[in-house]
DNA sequence: CTACCTTCTGAAAGCCCTTCCATAGACCTC
DNA sequence: GAGGTCTATGGAAGGGCTTTCAGAAGGTAG
C-alpha cells in the first residue's frame, strides 16, 4: 500500500540495495542511477518507514526526557532548549512527566526498553541506585540535568555559588539580619542553597537568629511552589519571631507567595523587607524580583550536545558541568529603585 | 547480544510463536507452557524491542503533538492532560515546538512519515490546506486542539460564548464604556473574540467609541504576549482617546502587560479601569485577574481520547466539541473587592 | 587476447517481532 | 477402530529497511 524501496527499485529498474544506497547518500553509485532513483522516489512521494529504519540501523534517533512537575517554568524553558537543539539534529523527543517515584521508575523502565530511545535525559530527579546500576551495566546513554550522579554526565547550576552571590548581594546592601525561606530539604538544591546561605553569613560574621531559617515541609514540588512560599511565610509571621530586614528565598515561585503573605499584613517589598530569590523564571520580571538567573535554555542545549557525544562514544569519560547563575537586579531587593520591567530582562 | 524471543524459545524449549503468544496474553497456551516461558523471560530479563514490535504490529503506540510557542502556559497545561492520559494508555508522546510556518510544515512531514506515529495532535495552529488534503487522503489520524477544520476532529473553547460572558460581566457591573485590547486578527481566536465582543455590546445597545478597539499588530505569538499587551496599551494611552471605564483583554498574559502600562501612568486596576481577560493561566491568580477559564487539562485529556477512537476507527464521522469557558471572578474587574488569592483558584 | 583490478550493482541475510498456517496429538462419536 | 473435531504448538512468512557479499561490467596492463 504505502510505497517502499521495493516499489522504487522496480520502477527505477534497479535493486533495493541501490535504492537504499542512494537514499543514504552512499558514494558508490553512478550519478545516472542516483538521479533515476531520486526522481522515481520523488514521483512516488516516498517516505522511509521510521521503524524499519530504526530496526535495521539499531538507532532510533529519538531521546526521552523525564521531567518532574510538568507545569514548572524551569523545566519548560530547559525543555525548549532541548527540543530545538534536538530538532535541528533530526532527533525526536519523547516526554515523560513524572509526578512521583513510581512514575519515575515506570518511565525509566520504558526508556530502557531495547531500541526505544537512543538516550535518556533526566531532569532534577534523583536517579534510583538500582537504575543507575542497570543503565551503567547496559551502557545506556543517560545525562542528568539539574541532578548529579558519579557515573553519568551531568549539567547543573552551581547552587552554592548562586546562593552565595544572592546572600552577598543582600549583605552588600547593608542587611545584617537576613532570613531564609527555603524549599524542602529533601531536594538537593534546597540543601545546597541552605548550606551556602549559612556559610556566607558566617564568613561575613553575620549572626543567624533563631527562627529565621525556614525549611519547607511541603512535599508537593518539594516545596518549590507559590503555595509553599505563601504558607511558610504566613507561618513565620505568626511565629512571633522578629521580621528580618531581608530574606533569601530559594525560588522565584516561592517568592511570589512570600510577597503575597507579606502584602496581607501590609508589609511591602522592598521597603519593609528586601527579597532575593533564585531561578529567574519568566514571570519573575513581572514581579520585579531580584533573582539568580539560570541559563535554562543553554542548559537544555548543552544536555543534548552531551547526549549526542555520549551516544556516539558510550565509553567517553564522564563529565559534569556547572553553570554559575548570575544576579539579576530588579526591584525586590531595593537596590534598583526605579525598576521598570523591560522586555530584555 | 540483547535477549530476543529466540533465546527464550530455546531455553524454554518451545517455538518462537508460543513465546510471542505468551507474551501477548493469547489464551491458546496451556498454563504449564505459559509458566515456563514466563519464568525464562523473567530470568533472562527480557524486554521486547519496541521497534520490531511496532514494525510487526503496524502500530507504534506513540503520538506526536505540534504546539506553537513552547513557553506558553496554555499549551503546557493542555499538554499535561495529554501526557498523563497517554501514559495511562501505554502510549508515548513526541513533542514538536513550532515557532513558525516552516517548522510546522517540517513537523507535519515528520509526523506523516509512515509508521512513525499513530496519530498527530495539532494545537492552536491552522492546518495548511495541502497537508489537510494529504492527511485526509492517507487517512492519518489527526485531531485539532484549539483550532478547527471541517475534515478533522477538533476540540475547542467557545471563544464566542466566552467573550460574551466576559463582556456581559463588565456590563452587569455597570460599565457603559468598554474597550478591547485584542491579539492579532491573524489568529482565529482573536477574530472570534472581537466579533463576539462587538455583538454583545450591540445587543446591549452600548456604543463603541472610535479608537477603543485595539487589535494588535504584533506577530510574535500572534500578539498573545505580555509585550504586546504592554505596548498596545501604551499606544492606546498615547493616542489621546479617552480611557474607557473597562477593558476586555483577549488573554491573561496581555492583561499583565496592560496592567503594567497603566501602572506607569499611576492608573490602578480596578479603581481606574476594570479588566476582564481570557485563559485563566496559572499566574493569572497571582495578579488577581478576572478571567475566562478554559479547562485546559480536560481538553488535553479529551483530545487523547478522541485520538484513540480515531485510530481504532479512522472512518468514524468527524466530531467537534466546544468547551464553554467559565468566568472566574477575582479582583481586576472590581466585583470582588476583597479578593485574596486562594490555592483552589 | 588473457589476466587482473575496479567499480558498481543485485540479491540475500539480518534486525526482532506478530500472525497465519499446517500439523500433531488428544479426545469424541458411531 | 476409523473418521472427525478441537486445541496447542512450531515455524514460516512478512513487515521495510541496511549492509554484506558475490558477481557483472568495464577498464587496464602485459
XYZ file of C-alpha atoms (C1' of nucleotides) in Angstrom:
750
model
C 0.000 0.000 0.000
C 2.452 2.577 1.159
C 5.384 2.966 -1.139
C 8.539 1.096 -0.190
C 12.004 0.809 -1.582
C 10.818 -2.220 -3.497
C 8.425 -0.080 -5.470
C 11.152 2.344 -6.233
C 13.522 -0.440 -7.203
C 11.001 -1.870 -9.601
C 10.138 1.451 -11.215
C 13.731 2.545 -11.494
C 14.829 -0.884 -12.641
C 17.497 -1.262 -10.005
C 17.916 -3.422 -6.922
C 16.702 -2.428 -3.483
C 20.267 -2.191 -2.289
C 20.947 0.526 -4.786
C 17.843 2.397 -3.756
C 18.928 2.272 -0.166
C 22.390 3.453 -1.079
C 21.048 6.380 -2.997
C 18.712 7.356 -0.207
C 21.543 7.207 2.278
C 23.950 9.144 0.133
C 26.366 6.343 -0.215
C 29.081 7.437 -2.671
C 29.272 4.210 -4.637
C 26.515 4.917 -7.093
C 26.851 6.437 -10.539
C 25.157 9.719 -10.870
C 22.803 8.488 -13.585
C 21.489 5.712 -11.384
C 21.287 8.111 -8.500
C 19.283 10.626 -10.490
C 16.940 7.992 -11.781
C 16.269 6.620 -8.322
C 15.798 10.029 -6.837
C 13.346 11.076 -9.459
C 11.283 7.930 -9.010
C 11.335 8.381 -5.242
C 10.089 11.922 -5.656
C 7.431 10.926 -8.086
C 6.094 8.218 -5.796
C 6.382 10.564 -2.848
C 8.427 8.055 -0.975
C 8.877 8.366 2.769
C 11.129 5.950 4.599
C 9.474 3.910 7.292
C 10.927 5.150 10.540
C 10.698 1.931 12.482
C 12.023 -0.283 9.778
C 14.951 2.058 9.544
C 15.440 2.118 13.261
C 15.301 -1.643 13.381
C 17.868 -2.092 10.680
C 20.131 0.685 11.860
C 19.816 -0.124 15.523
C 19.380 3.548 16.087
C 16.103 5.298 16.705
C 17.096 8.941 16.580
C 14.868 9.707 19.469
C 15.569 10.636 23.061
C 13.353 10.565 26.085
C 13.210 13.231 28.743
C 11.856 12.596 32.198
C 10.807 15.738 33.980
C 9.053 16.312 37.285
C 6.159 18.690 37.696
C 5.111 19.446 34.233
C 3.971 22.961 34.849
C 7.162 24.353 36.187
C 8.752 27.103 34.174
C 12.238 25.938 34.845
C 11.648 22.663 33.071
C 9.695 24.177 30.282
C 12.498 26.527 29.432
C 15.179 23.892 29.628
C 12.970 21.679 27.558
C 12.679 24.280 24.909
C 16.452 24.303 24.570
C 16.421 20.532 24.397
C 13.707 20.350 21.836
C 15.070 22.929 19.464
C 18.557 21.522 19.530
C 17.260 18.042 19.010
C 15.110 19.021 16.094
C 17.999 20.650 14.354
C 19.792 17.329 14.609
C 16.897 15.353 13.231
C 16.051 13.749 16.522
C 12.671 13.349 18.150
C 11.873 13.883 21.783
C 9.592 11.777 23.920
C 8.397 13.459 27.061
C 7.523 11.880 30.349
C 6.179 13.924 33.223
C 6.854 12.080 36.456
C 4.773 13.159 39.397
C 6.087 10.603 41.818
C 8.656 7.893 42.383
C 6.553 5.154 40.859
C 6.060 7.048 37.662
C 9.739 7.854 37.507
C 10.556 4.165 37.691
C 7.938 3.268 35.160
C 9.393 5.784 32.756
C 12.901 4.621 33.375
C 11.857 1.119 32.525
C 10.248 2.347 29.351
C 13.308 4.289 28.405
C 15.461 1.256 28.885
C 13.390 -0.776 26.506
C 15.715 -2.068 23.915
C 15.821 0.201 20.944
C 13.071 2.507 22.087
C 15.266 5.545 22.510
C 18.927 6.209 21.976
C 19.312 8.012 25.247
C 17.569 9.372 28.292
C 17.605 12.808 29.854
C 16.637 13.130 33.480
C 15.706 16.476 34.970
C 16.087 17.391 38.623
C 15.306 13.896 39.757
C 17.466 11.673 41.848
C 18.341 8.557 39.888
C 17.470 5.497 41.978
C 20.503 3.316 42.625
C 19.150 0.212 41.075
C 18.507 2.038 37.821
C 21.893 3.682 37.932
C 23.452 0.258 38.073
C 21.320 -1.009 35.248
C 21.950 1.940 32.978
C 25.621 1.604 33.624
C 25.759 -2.101 33.055
C 23.738 -1.942 29.859
C 25.694 1.073 28.738
C 22.622 3.116 28.024
C 23.309 6.793 27.435
C 21.983 8.938 30.237
C 22.507 12.560 31.098
C 21.326 14.335 34.178
C 20.183 17.911 34.183
C 19.995 19.735 37.496
C 20.871 16.495 39.231
C 24.021 14.520 39.865
C 25.478 11.051 39.849
C 29.095 9.951 39.760
C 28.615 7.572 36.889
C 26.824 9.824 34.422
C 27.219 13.110 32.641
C 25.502 15.934 34.419
C 24.699 19.558 33.889
C 23.943 21.643 36.877
C 23.667 25.060 38.218
C 26.077 25.938 40.932
C 23.633 26.375 43.776
C 26.446 27.005 46.127
C 27.865 29.886 44.209
C 24.405 31.169 43.367
C 23.215 31.287 46.946
C 26.479 32.923 47.899
C 26.098 35.672 45.331
C 22.487 36.246 46.333
C 23.318 36.419 50.004
C 26.293 38.669 49.474
C 24.153 40.965 47.401
C 21.894 41.467 50.393
C 24.884 41.941 52.657
C 26.355 44.492 50.300
C 23.134 46.464 50.596
C 23.744 46.740 54.303
C 21.494 43.992 55.603
C 22.684 42.458 58.838
C 19.620 40.466 59.724
C 18.709 38.078 56.975
C 16.246 35.216 56.915
C 15.751 32.257 54.633
C 12.627 30.789 53.135
C 13.790 27.515 51.765
C 12.175 24.636 49.913
C 12.036 21.121 51.309
C 15.428 19.749 52.313
C 14.577 16.509 50.594
C 15.657 18.272 47.457
C 19.346 18.603 46.797
C 19.221 22.199 45.522
C 17.444 23.187 48.740
C 20.206 21.561 50.780
C 22.911 23.300 48.849
C 21.263 26.676 48.953
C 20.784 26.404 52.693
C 24.355 25.398 53.322
C 25.790 28.126 51.160
C 23.493 30.718 52.700
C 24.677 29.861 56.193
C 28.334 29.684 55.290
C 28.169 33.026 53.587
C 26.629 34.683 56.619
C 29.232 33.099 58.845
C 32.039 34.209 56.631
C 30.745 37.753 56.962
C 30.272 37.288 60.701
C 26.568 37.931 60.469
C 24.646 36.174 63.202
C 21.728 33.932 62.418
C 18.863 34.424 64.803
C 16.741 31.534 65.958
C 13.708 31.002 63.790
C 14.747 32.974 60.724
C 15.686 29.869 58.778
C 12.597 28.233 57.412
C 12.820 24.962 55.531
C 9.559 23.984 53.985
C 7.728 20.867 54.983
C 5.723 20.844 51.777
C 6.292 17.773 49.706
C 4.472 18.753 46.548
C 7.119 20.020 44.145
C 9.490 19.685 47.070
C 8.189 22.977 48.344
C 9.137 24.862 45.203
C 5.709 26.374 44.792
C 3.824 29.557 45.373
C 1.634 27.842 47.941
C 4.637 26.694 49.932
C 6.170 30.165 49.880
C 2.895 31.694 50.920
C 2.114 29.347 53.771
C 5.667 29.172 55.044
C 5.776 32.942 55.216
C 2.423 33.083 56.960
C 3.729 30.564 59.456
C 6.811 32.641 60.036
C 4.828 35.814 60.515
C 2.643 34.103 63.062
C 5.622 32.647 64.880
C 6.330 35.896 66.657
C 9.943 35.895 65.553
C 11.008 39.415 64.661
C 10.971 40.112 60.925
C 14.474 40.264 59.424
C 15.252 43.152 57.124
C 15.777 40.789 54.212
C 15.028 37.293 53.028
C 16.722 34.966 50.662
C 14.006 32.808 49.111
C 15.006 29.595 47.405
C 12.940 30.102 44.272
C 11.053 32.792 42.418
C 7.812 30.954 42.602
C 8.070 30.763 46.375
C 8.992 34.435 46.467
C 5.715 35.290 44.794
C 3.870 33.538 47.602
C 6.075 35.177 50.191
C 5.334 38.621 48.835
C 1.654 37.893 48.879
C 1.760 36.796 52.501
C 3.600 39.998 53.403
C 1.130 42.108 51.491
C -1.705 40.722 53.559
C -0.105 42.250 56.641
C 0.522 45.410 54.708
C 4.226 44.793 54.638
C 5.898 45.981 51.459
C 8.783 44.731 49.400
C 11.419 46.107 49.395
C 10.523 48.887 51.847
C 9.769 46.605 54.801
C 11.632 43.516 53.670
C 14.086 43.033 50.855
C 13.925 39.841 48.868
C 16.299 37.978 46.611
C 15.295 34.696 45.097
C 16.531 32.090 42.651
C 15.707 30.887 39.117
C 14.752 33.895 37.038
C 11.703 32.230 35.611
C 9.847 34.220 33.041
C 7.269 35.734 35.339
C 9.818 36.924 37.848
C 10.246 40.073 35.840
C 6.578 40.932 36.165
C 7.073 40.940 39.913
C 10.303 42.878 39.809
C 12.118 40.068 41.572
C 15.843 40.347 42.109
C 16.967 36.836 41.476
C 19.690 34.456 40.397
C 19.363 33.675 36.735
C 19.888 30.169 35.491
C 20.700 29.796 31.821
C 17.910 27.346 31.273
C 17.797 27.278 27.530
C 21.532 26.790 27.285
C 21.399 24.011 29.813
C 18.963 22.179 27.588
C 21.104 22.780 24.589
C 24.223 21.523 26.272
C 22.412 18.498 27.622
C 21.563 17.455 24.106
C 25.062 18.006 22.853
C 26.486 15.912 25.620
C 23.960 13.256 24.916
C 24.871 13.043 21.271
C 28.537 12.726 22.152
C 27.700 10.037 24.616
C 25.633 8.117 22.094
C 28.470 8.187 19.632
C 31.018 7.111 22.182
C 29.498 5.488 25.213
C 32.844 4.976 26.916
C 33.829 8.603 26.983
C 34.896 9.744 30.447
C 32.023 11.105 32.481
C 31.844 14.854 32.611
C 29.967 17.237 34.812
C 29.457 20.893 34.066
C 28.338 23.603 36.388
C 26.728 26.773 35.210
C 27.185 29.701 37.506
C 23.977 31.633 37.881
C 24.138 35.372 37.565
C 22.490 38.067 39.618
C 19.616 39.970 38.045
C 18.903 43.123 39.980
C 15.314 44.292 39.846
C 13.163 45.949 42.454
C 12.626 43.436 45.220
C 15.993 43.919 46.877
C 15.685 47.664 46.996
C 18.846 48.290 45.023
C 17.039 49.289 41.876
C 14.522 51.910 42.903
C 13.250 52.747 39.505
C 12.979 49.330 38.043
C 10.574 49.221 35.170
C 10.370 45.888 33.568
C 11.811 45.603 30.167
C 11.453 43.035 27.510
C 15.099 42.279 27.519
C 15.123 41.228 31.132
C 23.583 -9.691 22.356
C 20.347 -8.418 23.715
C 17.894 -11.177 24.572
C 15.245 -11.939 21.983
C 12.288 -14.252 21.801
C 14.556 -16.775 20.097
C 16.657 -17.038 23.232
C 13.569 -17.559 25.292
C 12.220 -20.126 22.870
C 15.437 -22.078 23.012
C 15.704 -22.021 26.797
C 12.076 -22.863 27.339
C 12.135 -25.478 24.608
C 9.198 -24.044 22.741
C 8.759 -22.270 19.411
C 9.009 -18.536 18.993
C 5.343 -18.413 18.127
C 4.482 -19.742 21.525
C 6.746 -17.276 23.232
C 5.071 -14.441 21.399
C 1.654 -15.755 22.306
C 2.550 -15.988 25.959
C 3.987 -12.502 25.968
C 0.867 -11.139 24.348
C -1.503 -12.985 26.618
C -3.005 -15.033 23.884
C -5.369 -17.537 25.503
C -4.340 -20.531 23.422
C -1.467 -21.678 25.557
C -1.532 -24.253 28.329
C -0.724 -22.826 31.682
C 2.336 -25.042 32.097
C 3.909 -23.763 28.904
C 2.923 -20.247 29.829
C 4.554 -20.500 33.238
C 7.708 -21.968 31.802
C 8.028 -19.243 29.201
C 7.309 -16.518 31.678
C 9.869 -17.747 34.128
C 12.537 -17.939 31.448
C 11.646 -14.459 30.219
C 11.969 -13.136 33.744
C 15.222 -14.906 34.315
C 16.758 -13.512 31.147
C 15.298 -10.109 31.910
C 13.663 -9.963 28.548
C 12.408 -6.673 27.151
C 10.572 -6.606 23.860
C 12.154 -4.497 21.175
C 9.800 -1.615 20.663
C 10.548 -1.043 17.008
C 10.401 -4.630 15.973
C 7.034 -4.780 17.658
C 5.893 -1.625 16.004
C 7.008 -2.916 12.646
C 5.232 -6.214 13.026
C 2.100 -4.742 14.561
C 1.988 -1.752 12.279
C 1.250 0.256 15.351
C 3.748 2.414 17.167
C 1.787 3.400 20.234
C 3.113 6.879 20.029
C 1.527 10.177 19.121
C 3.067 13.444 18.128
C 1.936 16.833 19.312
C 2.737 20.017 17.470
C 2.492 23.088 19.635
C 3.358 26.699 18.972
C 5.330 28.818 21.385
C 6.712 26.373 23.806
C 6.656 28.617 26.811
C 3.009 29.383 26.851
C 1.093 28.192 29.859
C -1.971 27.314 27.894
C -0.138 24.675 25.922
C 1.777 23.378 28.833
C -1.367 22.734 30.767
C -3.178 21.087 27.896
C -0.071 19.074 27.268
C -0.062 17.841 30.788
C -3.542 16.460 30.258
C -2.398 14.862 27.045
C 0.688 13.336 28.510
C -0.913 11.855 31.580
C -3.790 10.360 29.684
C -1.463 8.944 27.101
C 0.825 7.385 29.633
C -2.037 5.651 31.313
C -2.811 4.073 27.953
C 0.742 2.946 27.357
C 1.385 5.485 24.654
C 4.372 7.749 24.214
C 4.273 11.382 23.204
C 6.626 13.104 20.835
C 6.683 16.850 21.154
C 7.365 19.385 18.462
C 7.505 23.069 19.228
C 6.797 25.009 16.055
C 7.881 28.605 16.111
C 6.931 29.379 12.542
C 5.215 28.101 9.453
C 8.272 26.341 8.090
C 8.782 24.408 11.254
C 5.130 23.494 11.350
C 5.401 22.012 7.892
C 8.594 20.216 8.686
C 6.950 18.643 11.711
C 3.873 17.715 9.767
C 6.046 15.944 7.270
C 7.778 14.106 10.047
C 4.519 13.127 11.610
C 3.295 11.764 8.338
C 6.261 9.530 7.988
C 4.900 6.098 7.579
C 4.698 4.297 10.859
C 6.413 6.948 12.895
C 3.388 7.848 14.958
C -0.141 6.557 15.099
C -1.621 10.000 15.143
C -0.950 13.694 15.319
C -2.275 16.359 17.633
C -2.137 19.941 16.485
C -2.502 22.787 18.927
C -3.829 26.219 18.040
C -2.277 26.122 14.616
C -4.032 26.472 11.339
C -3.589 23.314 9.311
C -2.267 24.249 5.868
C -4.612 23.083 3.126
C -2.131 20.952 1.327
C -1.465 18.990 4.484
C -5.141 18.724 5.266
C -5.635 17.082 1.897
C -2.749 14.740 2.450
C -3.777 13.696 5.918
C -7.246 13.068 4.670
C -6.183 11.113 1.647
C -3.748 8.959 3.549
C -6.250 8.565 6.356
C -3.822 9.608 9.013
C -5.430 10.271 12.374
C -5.336 13.933 13.260
C -7.045 15.914 15.951
C -7.020 19.633 16.352
C -6.982 21.325 19.700
C -7.977 24.968 19.845
C -8.174 25.009 16.080
C -10.675 23.887 13.504
C -11.030 22.118 10.193
C -14.078 20.557 8.606
C -12.382 17.288 7.886
C -10.906 16.510 11.275
C -11.896 16.093 14.879
C -11.447 19.203 16.883
C -11.647 20.359 20.440
C -12.103 23.992 21.078
C -13.093 26.551 23.515
C -16.124 28.541 22.629
C -14.490 31.910 22.145
C -17.761 33.364 21.124
C -19.562 32.396 24.258
C -16.522 33.175 26.374
C -16.108 36.681 25.082
C -19.831 37.190 25.505
C -19.777 36.122 29.137
C -16.750 38.290 29.828
C -18.280 41.320 28.183
C -21.617 40.853 29.866
C -19.875 40.568 33.186
C -18.477 44.038 32.685
C -21.854 45.307 31.550
C -23.517 43.808 34.599
C -21.110 45.764 36.760
C -22.480 48.920 35.221
C -19.824 49.678 32.644
C -21.115 51.558 29.638
C -17.840 52.454 28.042
C -15.773 49.401 27.336
C -12.609 48.981 25.301
C -10.874 45.988 23.800
C -7.225 45.050 23.757
C -7.108 42.224 21.295
C -4.412 39.970 19.891
C -3.534 39.877 16.225
C -6.505 39.223 13.960
C -4.444 36.711 12.058
C -5.367 34.349 14.821
C -8.809 32.804 14.759
C -9.485 33.128 18.481
C -8.713 36.824 18.216
C -11.211 37.173 15.378
C -13.905 35.345 17.293
C -13.351 37.241 20.490
C -13.543 40.526 18.654
C -16.723 39.630 16.854
C -18.447 38.378 19.962
C -17.330 41.406 21.949
C -18.841 43.752 19.419
C -22.053 41.836 19.019
C -22.544 41.679 22.740
C -22.153 45.420 23.104
C -24.545 45.984 20.247
C -27.071 43.638 21.742
C -26.944 45.687 24.909
C -27.074 48.901 22.909
C -23.757 50.033 24.225
C -21.967 52.324 21.802
C -18.437 51.634 20.709
C -16.348 54.752 20.586
C -13.744 55.296 17.923
C -10.348 54.092 18.970
C -11.302 51.865 21.881
C -10.917 48.710 19.856
C -7.265 47.779 19.594
C -6.188 44.814 17.532
C -2.544 44.053 17.962
C -0.116 44.261 15.125
C 2.393 42.044 16.901
C 3.146 38.895 15.050
C 5.170 37.072 17.645
C 2.793 34.672 19.376
C 0.093 36.388 17.335
C 0.117 39.169 19.871
C -0.725 36.876 22.767
C 2.125 38.118 24.879
C 2.881 40.422 27.741
C 4.937 42.649 25.483
C 2.075 43.037 23.040
C -0.361 43.881 25.823
C 2.041 46.371 27.275
C 2.916 48.147 24.083
C -0.605 48.138 22.716
C -1.834 49.734 25.922
C 0.952 52.289 25.852
C -0.017 53.092 22.302
C -3.623 53.497 23.302
C -2.772 55.736 26.236
C -0.703 57.935 23.973
C -3.444 58.079 21.337
C -5.371 60.678 23.264
C -8.561 58.643 23.128
C -10.395 58.915 26.428
C -9.852 55.951 28.713
C -12.900 53.664 28.907
C -14.025 52.526 32.325
C -13.285 48.925 31.479
C -11.338 46.745 29.051
C -11.811 43.270 27.798
C -8.325 41.911 27.081
C -8.017 38.871 24.867
C -5.622 36.946 27.083
C -4.281 36.939 30.617
C -0.744 37.356 29.501
C -1.646 40.503 27.596
C -3.598 41.722 30.592
C -0.451 41.571 32.670
C 1.254 43.878 30.214
C -1.780 46.117 30.085
C -1.823 46.491 33.850
C 1.833 47.330 33.848
C 1.345 50.049 31.247
C -1.455 51.533 33.296
C 0.616 51.418 36.447
C 3.275 53.518 34.823
C 0.752 56.310 34.479
C -0.369 55.678 38.019
C -3.655 54.260 36.836
C -4.978 51.481 39.013
C -6.919 48.331 38.314
C -9.780 48.069 39.059
C -10.209 51.565 40.538
C -9.431 53.481 37.361
C -10.077 50.738 34.827
C -11.693 47.364 35.239
C -10.241 44.440 33.360
C -11.507 41.046 32.330
C -9.318 38.738 30.330
C -9.257 35.231 28.923
C -7.464 31.928 29.599
C -7.042 31.569 33.337
C -3.430 30.579 33.055
C -1.771 29.662 36.284
C -0.226 33.018 37.037
C -3.440 34.925 36.489
C -4.373 34.278 40.072
C -1.252 35.994 41.328
C -2.425 39.100 39.565
C -5.982 38.791 40.733
C -7.210 38.700 37.165
C -10.884 38.179 36.499
C -10.815 35.920 33.521
C -12.483 33.250 31.429
C -11.256 29.856 32.464
C -10.513 27.249 29.854
C -10.482 23.652 31.049
C -7.046 23.036 29.670
C -6.215 19.768 31.310
C -9.535 18.282 30.299
C -9.072 19.465 26.764
C -5.836 17.534 26.607
C -7.467 14.506 28.085
C -10.338 14.598 25.646
C -8.016 15.164 22.716
C -6.261 11.927 23.524
C -9.479 10.004 23.921
C -10.727 11.218 20.592
C -7.453 10.338 19.028
C -7.560 6.799 20.304
C -11.073 6.360 18.962
C -9.963 7.750 15.650
C -7.001 5.408 15.471
C -9.223 2.452 16.109
C -11.781 3.536 13.553
C -10.446 6.002 11.069
C -13.750 6.317 9.263
C -15.764 7.469 12.232
C -17.726 10.619 11.473
C -15.807 13.761 12.301
C -16.743 15.364 15.580
C -16.100 18.746 17.036
C -16.557 19.630 20.662
C -16.709 23.040 22.207
C -15.910 23.682 25.798
C -17.608 26.692 27.237
C -15.208 28.707 29.341
C -16.384 29.830 32.731
C -15.998 33.145 34.462
C -13.537 33.352 37.330
C -14.147 36.488 39.331
C -11.090 37.888 41.043
C -10.064 41.443 41.729
C -9.357 43.039 38.361
C -12.972 43.667 37.438
C -13.767 45.335 40.734
C -16.561 42.931 41.600
C -14.574 41.118 44.227
C -13.150 43.818 46.452
C -11.538 41.582 48.962
C -10.053 39.037 46.686
C -7.257 37.143 48.320
C -5.820 34.531 46.113
C -6.513 31.032 47.162
C -4.935 27.799 46.218
C -8.124 26.431 44.876
C -8.425 29.153 42.291
C 43.680 -11.816 -26.098
C 44.089 -13.073 -21.351
C 44.515 -11.905 -16.607
C 43.597 -8.925 -13.207
C 41.592 -4.822 -10.981
C 37.993 -1.538 -10.045
C 33.674 -0.008 -9.666
C 29.005 -0.539 -9.402
C 25.005 -3.368 -8.659
C 21.509 -7.042 -7.327
C 20.099 -10.061 -4.007
C 20.238 -12.275 0.269
C 20.712 -12.036 5.140
C 19.652 -9.865 9.212
C 17.211 -6.670 12.604
C 13.020 -8.705 16.137
C 8.656 -9.193 16.339
C 3.463 -10.847 15.170
C 0.440 -13.722 12.800
C -1.017 -17.217 9.819
C -0.975 -21.886 8.507
C -0.290 -26.612 8.958
C 0.201 -30.450 11.874
C 0.482 -33.459 15.905
C -1.943 -35.214 19.318
C -5.893 -35.648 22.377
C -10.433 -36.557 22.590
C -15.212 -37.854 20.669
C -18.545 -40.346 18.173
C -20.689 -44.011 15.766
C -11.167 -48.658 15.412
C -11.883 -45.404 11.636
C -13.123 -40.860 10.923
C -13.786 -36.454 12.625
C -13.182 -32.300 15.673
C -10.598 -29.412 18.525
C -6.571 -27.411 20.821
C -1.887 -26.332 21.440
C 2.168 -25.734 19.080
C 6.191 -24.935 15.799
C 7.758 -22.450 12.209
C 7.499 -19.772 8.020
C 6.203 -15.507 6.138
C 6.080 -10.808 6.374
C 6.849 -6.014 7.918
C 10.639 -2.249 5.431
C 14.944 -1.163 5.893
C 20.550 -1.543 5.925
C 24.525 -3.950 4.898
C 27.296 -7.562 3.346
C 28.761 -10.365 -0.278
C 29.499 -12.022 -4.615
C 29.401 -11.211 -9.241
C 28.857 -8.427 -13.673
C 30.711 -4.982 -16.353
C 34.181 -2.154 -17.676
C 38.925 -0.782 -17.740
C 43.998 -1.526 -17.728
C 48.204 -3.900 -18.300
C 51.087 -7.338 -20.089
